[in-house]
PDB file of C-alpha atoms in Angstrom:
ATOM      1  CA  MET T   1     -19.265  -1.081  35.447  1.00  0.00           C
ATOM      2  CA  THR T   2     -20.958  -0.074  38.727  1.00  0.00           C
ATOM      3  CA  ASP T   3     -23.568   2.412  39.825  1.00  0.00           C
ATOM      4  CA  GLN T   4     -21.360   3.601  42.679  1.00  0.00           C
ATOM      5  CA  VAL T   5     -20.278   7.176  42.013  1.00  0.00           C
ATOM      6  CA  VAL T   6     -17.159   6.915  44.215  1.00  0.00           C
ATOM      7  CA  LEU T   7     -15.036   3.778  44.240  1.00  0.00           C
ATOM      8  CA  MET T   8     -12.411   2.892  46.859  1.00  0.00           C
ATOM      9  CA  GLU T   9      -9.822   0.146  46.639  1.00  0.00           C
ATOM     10  CA  ASN T  10      -7.075  -0.543  49.174  1.00  0.00           C
ATOM     11  CA  ARG T  11      -3.715  -1.786  47.873  1.00  0.00           C
ATOM     12  CA  ASP T  12      -1.546  -2.571  50.885  1.00  0.00           C
ATOM     13  CA  LYS T  13      -0.732   0.871  52.378  1.00  0.00           C
ATOM     14  CA  VAL T  14      -2.284   2.814  49.487  1.00  0.00           C
ATOM     15  CA  ALA T  15      -5.959   3.677  48.970  1.00  0.00           C
ATOM     16  CA  VAL T  16      -7.189   4.415  45.440  1.00  0.00           C
ATOM     17  CA  VAL T  17     -10.330   6.542  45.261  1.00  0.00           C
ATOM     18  CA  THR T  18     -11.961   6.977  41.853  1.00  0.00           C
ATOM     19  CA  LEU T  19     -14.713   9.394  40.874  1.00  0.00           C
ATOM     20  CA  ASN T  20     -17.118   7.216  38.897  1.00  0.00           C
ATOM     21  CA  ALA T  21     -19.798   9.681  37.796  1.00  0.00           C
ATOM     22  CA  TYR T  22     -18.256  10.325  34.387  1.00  0.00           C
ATOM     23  CA  ALA T  23     -21.682  10.559  32.734  1.00  0.00           C
ATOM     24  CA  MET T  24     -21.766  13.888  34.634  1.00  0.00           C
ATOM     25  CA  ARG T  25     -18.034  14.453  34.030  1.00  0.00           C
ATOM     26  CA  ASN T  26     -17.295  13.478  37.643  1.00  0.00           C
ATOM     27  CA  SER T  27     -18.900  16.660  38.901  1.00  0.00           C
ATOM     28  CA  LEU T  28     -18.596  17.146  42.650  1.00  0.00           C
ATOM     29  CA  GLY T  29     -22.217  18.273  42.486  1.00  0.00           C
ATOM     30  CA  ALA T  30     -23.422  14.995  40.974  1.00  0.00           C
ATOM     31  CA  PRO T  31     -25.707  13.092  43.378  1.00  0.00           C
ATOM     32  CA  GLY T  32     -23.681  11.263  46.007  1.00  0.00           C
ATOM     33  CA  VAL T  33     -20.210  12.274  44.806  1.00  0.00           C
ATOM     34  CA  ARG T  34     -19.309  14.755  47.519  1.00  0.00           C
ATOM     35  CA  GLU T  35     -20.751  12.522  50.234  1.00  0.00           C
ATOM     36  CA  GLY T  36     -18.983   9.487  48.784  1.00  0.00           C
ATOM     37  CA  LEU T  37     -15.659  11.317  48.726  1.00  0.00           C
ATOM     38  CA  ILE T  38     -16.005  12.482  52.313  1.00  0.00           C
ATOM     39  CA  ASP T  39     -16.872   8.942  53.405  1.00  0.00           C
ATOM     40  CA  ALA T  40     -13.887   7.470  51.531  1.00  0.00           C
ATOM     41  CA  ILE T  41     -11.504  10.004  53.030  1.00  0.00           C
ATOM     42  CA  GLU T  42     -12.802   9.381  56.544  1.00  0.00           C
ATOM     43  CA  ARG T  43     -12.296   5.632  56.055  1.00  0.00           C
ATOM     44  CA  PHE T  44      -8.783   6.279  54.797  1.00  0.00           C
ATOM     45  CA  GLU T  45      -7.963   8.540  57.728  1.00  0.00           C
ATOM     46  CA  ALA T  46      -9.360   6.058  60.262  1.00  0.00           C
ATOM     47  CA  ASP T  47      -7.323   3.103  58.971  1.00  0.00           C
ATOM     48  CA  PRO T  48      -3.812   3.097  60.501  1.00  0.00           C
ATOM     49  CA  ALA T  49      -2.597   0.651  57.843  1.00  0.00           C
ATOM     50  CA  LEU T  50      -3.242   3.165  55.037  1.00  0.00           C
ATOM     51  CA  ARG T  51      -0.601   5.808  54.420  1.00  0.00           C
ATOM     52  CA  VAL T  52      -1.293   7.399  51.017  1.00  0.00           C
ATOM     53  CA  LEU T  53      -4.500   8.098  49.092  1.00  0.00           C
ATOM     54  CA  VAL T  54      -4.462   8.378  45.297  1.00  0.00           C
ATOM     55  CA  LEU T  55      -7.421  10.304  43.906  1.00  0.00           C
ATOM     56  CA  THR T  56      -8.415  10.010  40.256  1.00  0.00           C
ATOM     57  CA  GLY T  57     -11.388  10.213  37.905  1.00  0.00           C
ATOM     58  CA  GLY T  58     -12.870   7.597  35.610  1.00  0.00           C
ATOM     59  CA  GLY T  59     -13.719   8.016  31.949  1.00  0.00           C
ATOM     60  CA  GLY T  60     -10.698  10.203  31.144  1.00  0.00           C
ATOM     61  CA  VAL T  61     -12.054  13.083  33.256  1.00  0.00           C
ATOM     62  CA  PHE T  62     -10.750  14.144  36.654  1.00  0.00           C
ATOM     63  CA  SER T  63     -13.647  16.450  37.580  1.00  0.00           C
ATOM     64  CA  ALA T  64     -15.566  19.198  35.810  1.00  0.00           C
ATOM     65  CA  GLY T  65     -16.346  20.903  39.135  1.00  0.00           C
ATOM     66  CA  GLY T  66     -19.724  21.782  40.613  1.00  0.00           C
ATOM     67  CA  ASN T  67     -23.280  21.307  39.367  1.00  0.00           C
ATOM     68  CA  LEU T  68     -24.151  24.660  37.809  1.00  0.00           C
ATOM     69  CA  ASP T  69     -27.720  23.701  37.026  1.00  0.00           C
ATOM     70  CA  ALA T  70     -28.443  22.761  40.638  1.00  0.00           C
ATOM     71  CA  LEU T  71     -26.764  25.891  42.006  1.00  0.00           C
ATOM     72  CA  ARG T  72     -28.609  28.279  39.678  1.00  0.00           C
ATOM     73  CA  ARG T  73     -31.947  26.884  40.846  1.00  0.00           C
ATOM     74  CA  ILE T  74     -31.375  27.598  44.549  1.00  0.00           C
ATOM     75  CA  ARG T  75     -31.279  31.415  44.350  1.00  0.00           C
ATOM     76  CA  ASP T  76     -30.918  31.780  48.140  1.00  0.00           C
ATOM     77  CA  GLU T  77     -27.564  32.843  49.576  1.00  0.00           C
ATOM     78  CA  GLN T  78     -27.961  31.061  52.916  1.00  0.00           C
ATOM     79  CA  LYS T  79     -29.054  27.822  51.272  1.00  0.00           C
ATOM     80  CA  ILE T  80     -26.085  28.001  48.901  1.00  0.00           C
ATOM     81  CA  LEU T  81     -23.789  28.706  51.859  1.00  0.00           C
ATOM     82  CA  ARG T  82     -25.095  25.618  53.673  1.00  0.00           C
ATOM     83  CA  ARG T  83     -24.507  23.571  50.524  1.00  0.00           C
ATOM     84  CA  LEU T  84     -20.926  24.807  50.276  1.00  0.00           C
ATOM     85  CA  GLU T  85     -20.350  24.214  53.984  1.00  0.00           C
ATOM     86  CA  GLY T  86     -21.563  20.651  53.507  1.00  0.00           C
ATOM     87  CA  GLY T  87     -18.610  20.023  51.217  1.00  0.00           C
ATOM     88  CA  ALA T  88     -16.080  21.935  53.318  1.00  0.00           C
ATOM     89  CA  PRO T  89     -14.867  18.855  55.273  1.00  0.00           C
ATOM     90  CA  LEU T  90     -13.612  17.349  52.014  1.00  0.00           C
ATOM     91  CA  MET T  91     -10.741  19.726  51.210  1.00  0.00           C
ATOM     92  CA  GLU T  92     -10.209  20.695  54.850  1.00  0.00           C
ATOM     93  CA  ARG T  93      -9.586  17.068  55.827  1.00  0.00           C
ATOM     94  CA  MET T  94      -7.111  16.607  52.988  1.00  0.00           C
ATOM     95  CA  LEU T  95      -5.232  19.829  53.715  1.00  0.00           C
ATOM     96  CA  THR T  96      -4.982  19.349  57.488  1.00  0.00           C
ATOM     97  CA  SER T  97      -4.278  15.604  57.503  1.00  0.00           C
ATOM     98  CA  ASP T  98      -0.873  14.181  58.405  1.00  0.00           C
ATOM     99  CA  LYS T  99      -1.411  11.498  55.764  1.00  0.00           C
ATOM    100  CA  LEU T 100      -0.508  12.017  52.114  1.00  0.00           C
ATOM    101  CA  TYR T 101      -2.753  12.620  49.097  1.00  0.00           C
ATOM    102  CA  ILE T 102      -1.847  12.356  45.410  1.00  0.00           C
ATOM    103  CA  ALA T 103      -4.051  13.509  42.524  1.00  0.00           C
ATOM    104  CA  ALA T 104      -3.817  11.539  39.270  1.00  0.00           C
ATOM    105  CA  VAL T 105      -5.311  13.884  36.670  1.00  0.00           C
ATOM    106  CA  GLU T 106      -6.517  12.864  33.217  1.00  0.00           C
ATOM    107  CA  GLY T 107      -8.515  15.363  31.163  1.00  0.00           C
ATOM    108  CA  PRO T 108     -10.148  18.414  32.740  1.00  0.00           C
ATOM    109  CA  ALA T 109      -9.872  19.488  36.364  1.00  0.00           C
ATOM    110  CA  PHE T 110     -12.150  22.523  36.378  1.00  0.00           C
ATOM    111  CA  GLY T 111     -13.662  24.708  39.099  1.00  0.00           C
ATOM    112  CA  ALA T 112     -14.018  22.818  42.354  1.00  0.00           C
ATOM    113  CA  GLY T 113     -12.391  19.874  40.560  1.00  0.00           C
ATOM    114  CA  LEU T 114      -9.240  21.972  40.260  1.00  0.00           C
ATOM    115  CA  GLY T 115      -9.584  22.778  43.958  1.00  0.00           C
ATOM    116  CA  LEU T 116      -9.805  19.071  44.742  1.00  0.00           C
ATOM    117  CA  ALA T 117      -6.658  18.251  42.749  1.00  0.00           C
ATOM    118  CA  ALA T 118      -4.732  21.248  44.087  1.00  0.00           C
ATOM    119  CA  SER T 119      -5.597  20.279  47.668  1.00  0.00           C
ATOM    120  CA  CYS T 120      -3.579  17.070  47.261  1.00  0.00           C
ATOM    121  CA  ASP T 121       0.027  17.076  48.406  1.00  0.00           C
ATOM    122  CA  LEU T 122       1.299  16.008  44.985  1.00  0.00           C
ATOM    123  CA  MET T 123      -0.278  16.047  41.548  1.00  0.00           C
ATOM    124  CA  VAL T 124       0.459  13.806  38.570  1.00  0.00           C
ATOM    125  CA  ALA T 125      -0.859  15.269  35.309  1.00  0.00           C
ATOM    126  CA  ALA T 126      -1.214  13.223  32.134  1.00  0.00           C
ATOM    127  CA  ASP T 127      -0.659  14.619  28.665  1.00  0.00           C
ATOM    128  CA  GLY T 128      -3.944  16.295  27.717  1.00  0.00           C
ATOM    129  CA  ALA T 129      -4.848  17.298  31.275  1.00  0.00           C
ATOM    130  CA  ARG T 130      -6.348  20.779  31.512  1.00  0.00           C
ATOM    131  CA  PHE T 131      -6.879  23.039  34.513  1.00  0.00           C
ATOM    132  CA  CYS T 132      -9.249  25.964  34.954  1.00  0.00           C
ATOM    133  CA  ALA T 133     -10.697  28.020  37.788  1.00  0.00           C
ATOM    134  CA  ALA T 134     -13.880  28.229  35.790  1.00  0.00           C
ATOM    135  CA  GLN T 135     -16.155  29.860  38.382  1.00  0.00           C
ATOM    136  CA  ILE T 136     -15.318  33.376  37.171  1.00  0.00           C
ATOM    137  CA  ARG T 137     -16.587  32.443  33.691  1.00  0.00           C
ATOM    138  CA  VAL T 138     -20.134  32.096  35.048  1.00  0.00           C
ATOM    139  CA  GLY T 139     -20.013  35.090  37.383  1.00  0.00           C
ATOM    140  CA  ALA T 140     -19.084  33.310  40.603  1.00  0.00           C
ATOM    141  CA  ALA T 141     -16.119  33.635  42.938  1.00  0.00           C
ATOM    142  CA  PRO T 142     -13.790  30.634  43.278  1.00  0.00           C
ATOM    143  CA  ASP T 143     -14.598  27.973  45.860  1.00  0.00           C
ATOM    144  CA  GLY T 144     -13.263  24.482  46.532  1.00  0.00           C
ATOM    145  CA  ALA T 145     -10.328  25.770  48.652  1.00  0.00           C
ATOM    146  CA  LEU T 146      -8.811  27.516  45.614  1.00  0.00           C
ATOM    147  CA  TRP T 147      -8.151  30.704  47.577  1.00  0.00           C
ATOM    148  CA  TRP T 148      -5.712  28.659  49.677  1.00  0.00           C
ATOM    149  CA  SER T 149      -4.398  25.880  47.455  1.00  0.00           C
ATOM    150  CA  LEU T 150      -3.750  27.806  44.242  1.00  0.00           C
ATOM    151  CA  PRO T 151      -1.520  30.592  45.709  1.00  0.00           C
ATOM    152  CA  PHE T 152       0.176  27.922  47.828  1.00  0.00           C
ATOM    153  CA  ARG T 153       1.154  26.070  44.660  1.00  0.00           C
ATOM    154  CA  VAL T 154       1.834  28.754  42.061  1.00  0.00           C
ATOM    155  CA  GLY T 155       2.273  31.983  44.031  1.00  0.00           C
ATOM    156  CA  ALA T 156      -0.062  34.921  44.536  1.00  0.00           C
ATOM    157  CA  GLY T 157       0.500  36.598  41.159  1.00  0.00           C
ATOM    158  CA  ARG T 158      -0.145  33.553  38.987  1.00  0.00           C
ATOM    159  CA  ALA T 159      -3.058  32.512  41.173  1.00  0.00           C
ATOM    160  CA  ARG T 160      -4.670  35.931  40.815  1.00  0.00           C
ATOM    161  CA  ARG T 161      -4.350  35.758  37.033  1.00  0.00           C
ATOM    162  CA  ILE T 162      -5.825  32.240  36.855  1.00  0.00           C
ATOM    163  CA  LEU T 163      -8.692  33.130  39.211  1.00  0.00           C
ATOM    164  CA  LEU T 164      -9.511  36.410  37.459  1.00  0.00           C
ATOM    165  CA  THR T 165      -9.303  35.283  33.844  1.00  0.00           C
ATOM    166  CA  GLY T 166     -10.673  31.746  34.060  1.00  0.00           C
ATOM    167  CA  GLU T 167      -8.063  30.795  31.473  1.00  0.00           C
ATOM    168  CA  GLU T 168      -7.292  27.150  30.798  1.00  0.00           C
ATOM    169  CA  VAL T 169      -3.856  25.953  31.849  1.00  0.00           C
ATOM    170  CA  SER T 170      -2.309  23.160  29.795  1.00  0.00           C
ATOM    171  CA  ARG T 171      -0.504  20.193  31.314  1.00  0.00           C
ATOM    172  CA  ASP T 172       2.892  21.547  30.282  1.00  0.00           C
ATOM    173  CA  ASP T 173       2.183  25.013  31.668  1.00  0.00           C
ATOM    174  CA  ALA T 174       0.871  23.459  34.884  1.00  0.00           C
ATOM    175  CA  LEU T 175       4.135  21.552  35.293  1.00  0.00           C
ATOM    176  CA  HIS T 176       6.178  24.663  34.508  1.00  0.00           C
ATOM    177  CA  MET T 177       4.420  26.860  37.078  1.00  0.00           C
ATOM    178  CA  GLY T 178       4.228  24.219  39.822  1.00  0.00           C
ATOM    179  CA  LEU T 179       0.498  23.631  39.675  1.00  0.00           C
ATOM    180  CA  ALA T 180       1.245  20.000  38.776  1.00  0.00           C
ATOM    181  CA  ASP T 181       4.301  18.148  40.043  1.00  0.00           C
ATOM    182  CA  ILE T 182       4.897  15.150  37.758  1.00  0.00           C
ATOM    183  CA  GLY T 183       3.994  14.496  34.143  1.00  0.00           C
ATOM    184  CA  ALA T 184       2.718  11.263  32.623  1.00  0.00           C
ATOM    185  CA  ALA T 185       1.675   9.999  29.226  1.00  0.00           C
ATOM    186  CA  GLN T 186      -2.026  10.118  28.422  1.00  0.00           C
ATOM    187  CA  GLY T 187      -3.782   7.294  30.238  1.00  0.00           C
ATOM    188  CA  GLU T 188      -0.822   6.717  32.572  1.00  0.00           C
ATOM    189  CA  ALA T 189      -1.492   9.224  35.374  1.00  0.00           C
ATOM    190  CA  LEU T 190      -2.822   6.567  37.758  1.00  0.00           C
ATOM    191  CA  THR T 191       0.064   4.195  37.077  1.00  0.00           C
ATOM    192  CA  VAL T 192       2.632   6.925  37.745  1.00  0.00           C
ATOM    193  CA  ALA T 193       0.744   8.089  40.841  1.00  0.00           C
ATOM    194  CA  LEU T 194       0.595   4.550  42.222  1.00  0.00           C
ATOM    195  CA  GLY T 195       4.345   4.121  41.785  1.00  0.00           C
ATOM    196  CA  LEU T 196       4.888   7.374  43.656  1.00  0.00           C
ATOM    197  CA  ALA T 197       2.384   6.389  46.340  1.00  0.00           C
ATOM    198  CA  GLU T 198       4.119   3.076  46.969  1.00  0.00           C
ATOM    199  CA  ARG T 199       7.453   4.839  47.484  1.00  0.00           C
ATOM    200  CA  LEU T 200       5.929   7.380  49.840  1.00  0.00           C
ATOM    201  CA  ALA T 201       4.033   4.695  51.761  1.00  0.00           C
ATOM    202  CA  ALA T 202       7.364   3.056  52.579  1.00  0.00           C
ATOM    203  CA  GLY T 203       8.723   6.349  53.933  1.00  0.00           C
ATOM    204  CA  PRO T 204       8.863   7.737  57.490  1.00  0.00           C
ATOM    205  CA  PRO T 205       5.384   8.897  58.574  1.00  0.00           C
ATOM    206  CA  LEU T 206       6.530  11.337  61.273  1.00  0.00           C
ATOM    207  CA  ALA T 207       9.002  13.107  59.009  1.00  0.00           C
ATOM    208  CA  GLN T 208       6.502  13.245  56.145  1.00  0.00           C
ATOM    209  CA  ALA T 209       3.833  14.676  58.425  1.00  0.00           C
ATOM    210  CA  SER T 210       6.266  17.305  59.697  1.00  0.00           C
ATOM    211  CA  VAL T 211       7.043  18.443  56.143  1.00  0.00           C
ATOM    212  CA  LYS T 212       3.336  18.739  55.377  1.00  0.00           C
ATOM    213  CA  ARG T 213       2.625  20.549  58.637  1.00  0.00           C
ATOM    214  CA  MET T 214       5.507  22.996  58.244  1.00  0.00           C
ATOM    215  CA  ALA T 215       4.480  23.822  54.678  1.00  0.00           C
ATOM    216  CA  ARG T 216       0.957  24.506  55.902  1.00  0.00           C
ATOM    217  CA  GLU T 217       1.741  26.384  59.118  1.00  0.00           C
ATOM    218  CA  ARG T 218       5.121  27.994  58.455  1.00  0.00           C
ATOM    219  CA  PRO T 219       5.487  31.233  60.467  1.00  0.00           C
ATOM    220  CA  ASP T 220       6.000  34.375  58.400  1.00  0.00           C
ATOM    221  CA  ASP T 221       8.760  35.650  60.678  1.00  0.00           C
ATOM    222  CA  MET T 222      12.136  34.208  59.624  1.00  0.00           C
ATOM    223  CA  LEU T 223      13.610  33.637  63.071  1.00  0.00           C
ATOM    224  CA  GLU T 224      10.377  32.098  64.344  1.00  0.00           C
ATOM    225  CA  CYS T 225      10.308  29.843  61.294  1.00  0.00           C
ATOM    226  CA  LEU T 226      13.846  28.655  62.013  1.00  0.00           C
ATOM    227  CA  ARG T 227      12.984  28.058  65.668  1.00  0.00           C
ATOM    228  CA  VAL T 228       9.970  25.928  64.777  1.00  0.00           C
ATOM    229  CA  GLU T 229      12.065  24.084  62.191  1.00  0.00           C
ATOM    230  CA  ARG T 230      14.613  23.139  64.877  1.00  0.00           C
ATOM    231  CA  GLU T 231      11.912  21.922  67.240  1.00  0.00           C
ATOM    232  CA  ILE T 232      10.276  19.748  64.594  1.00  0.00           C
ATOM    233  CA  ALA T 233      13.619  18.380  63.410  1.00  0.00           C
ATOM    234  CA  ALA T 234      14.654  17.538  66.983  1.00  0.00           C
ATOM    235  CA  ARG T 235      11.404  15.629  67.476  1.00  0.00           C
ATOM    236  CA  THR T 236      12.065  13.486  64.405  1.00  0.00           C
ATOM    237  CA  PHE T 237      15.761  12.922  65.219  1.00  0.00           C
ATOM    238  CA  ALA T 238      14.650  11.579  68.606  1.00  0.00           C
ATOM    239  CA  SER T 239      12.160   9.150  67.043  1.00  0.00           C
ATOM    240  CA  ASP T 240      12.432   5.390  66.606  1.00  0.00           C
ATOM    241  CA  ASP T 241      12.031   5.972  62.872  1.00  0.00           C
ATOM    242  CA  PHE T 242      15.259   7.988  62.760  1.00  0.00           C
ATOM    243  CA  LEU T 243      17.095   5.278  64.691  1.00  0.00           C
ATOM    244  CA  GLU T 244      15.796   2.712  62.196  1.00  0.00           C
ATOM    245  CA  GLY T 245      16.564   4.919  59.186  1.00  0.00           C
ATOM    246  CA  ALA T 246      20.111   5.700  60.301  1.00  0.00           C
ATOM    247  CA  SER T 247      20.777   2.067  61.196  1.00  0.00           C
ATOM    248  CA  ALA T 248      19.425   0.885  57.836  1.00  0.00           C
ATOM    249  CA  PHE T 249      21.606   3.387  55.992  1.00  0.00           C
ATOM    250  CA  LEU T 250      24.765   2.311  57.851  1.00  0.00           C
ATOM    251  CA  GLU T 251      23.886  -1.366  57.456  1.00  0.00           C
ATOM    252  CA  LYS T 252      23.091  -0.880  53.749  1.00  0.00           C
ATOM    253  CA  ARG T 253      19.551  -2.275  53.950  1.00  0.00           C
ATOM    254  CA  ALA T 254      16.035  -0.934  53.323  1.00  0.00           C
ATOM    255  CA  PRO T 255      14.511   0.800  56.373  1.00  0.00           C
ATOM    256  CA  ARG T 256      11.261  -0.359  57.962  1.00  0.00           C
ATOM    257  CA  PHE T 257       9.520   2.741  59.271  1.00  0.00           C
ATOM    258  CA  THR T 258       6.650   2.458  61.758  1.00  0.00           C
ATOM    259  CA  GLY T 259       5.734   6.055  62.576  1.00  0.00           C
ATOM    260  CA  ASP T 260       7.106   5.847  66.131  1.00  0.00           C
TER     261      ASP T 260
END
């Protein structure tokens, strides 16, 4: 037990970040949580030895979202905007990073908590996990990068329905629609996510970053998309990592990627 609301543990090339404010259901609006998350992510990004970050919540709760009581007391649009802008670096850093993020979700991921999970590159959802863009239920528009991450994961039509209705999405439905990527038994989301993280951390950083970048920045025009694809592929085929990967394959050994 600790009074730290965000915990960070490094396991070789993998960082594990745990929301530890479960008395407040790991709300991103709980005192110190947002700041602690931003600090943990900046430490992860600054450490060249770390390749993958696994994000989870303690107490069987991923995150219940924002602090409604605090927000309803402000009653000033500009002050609320500054508060939201203070948390903007969190999802923006995750979405624009070349490093990889995995969400390990137990229990509810609601509101901005859903935005946090959906901003990860991959999501492991345990049996009993529940997802909800709950802002509409209390008369607010979605925040927490949901306008970007939700359509990116499930498509515009499903995202519009989820954002408009505030309906809860079960673990199985989340897996079916692509909101979550991998299922796990209840209580096993972190274990499954760590296994995935270890495999990814042994992979080729340049190629992984190119996949993430292309998914994020893919041109709408088909021919332009194919042109950019060729350029990115050529860059990776010319890398030391490709030479190592091809040599390891032909020599029937495990590759040792360096990101060069």
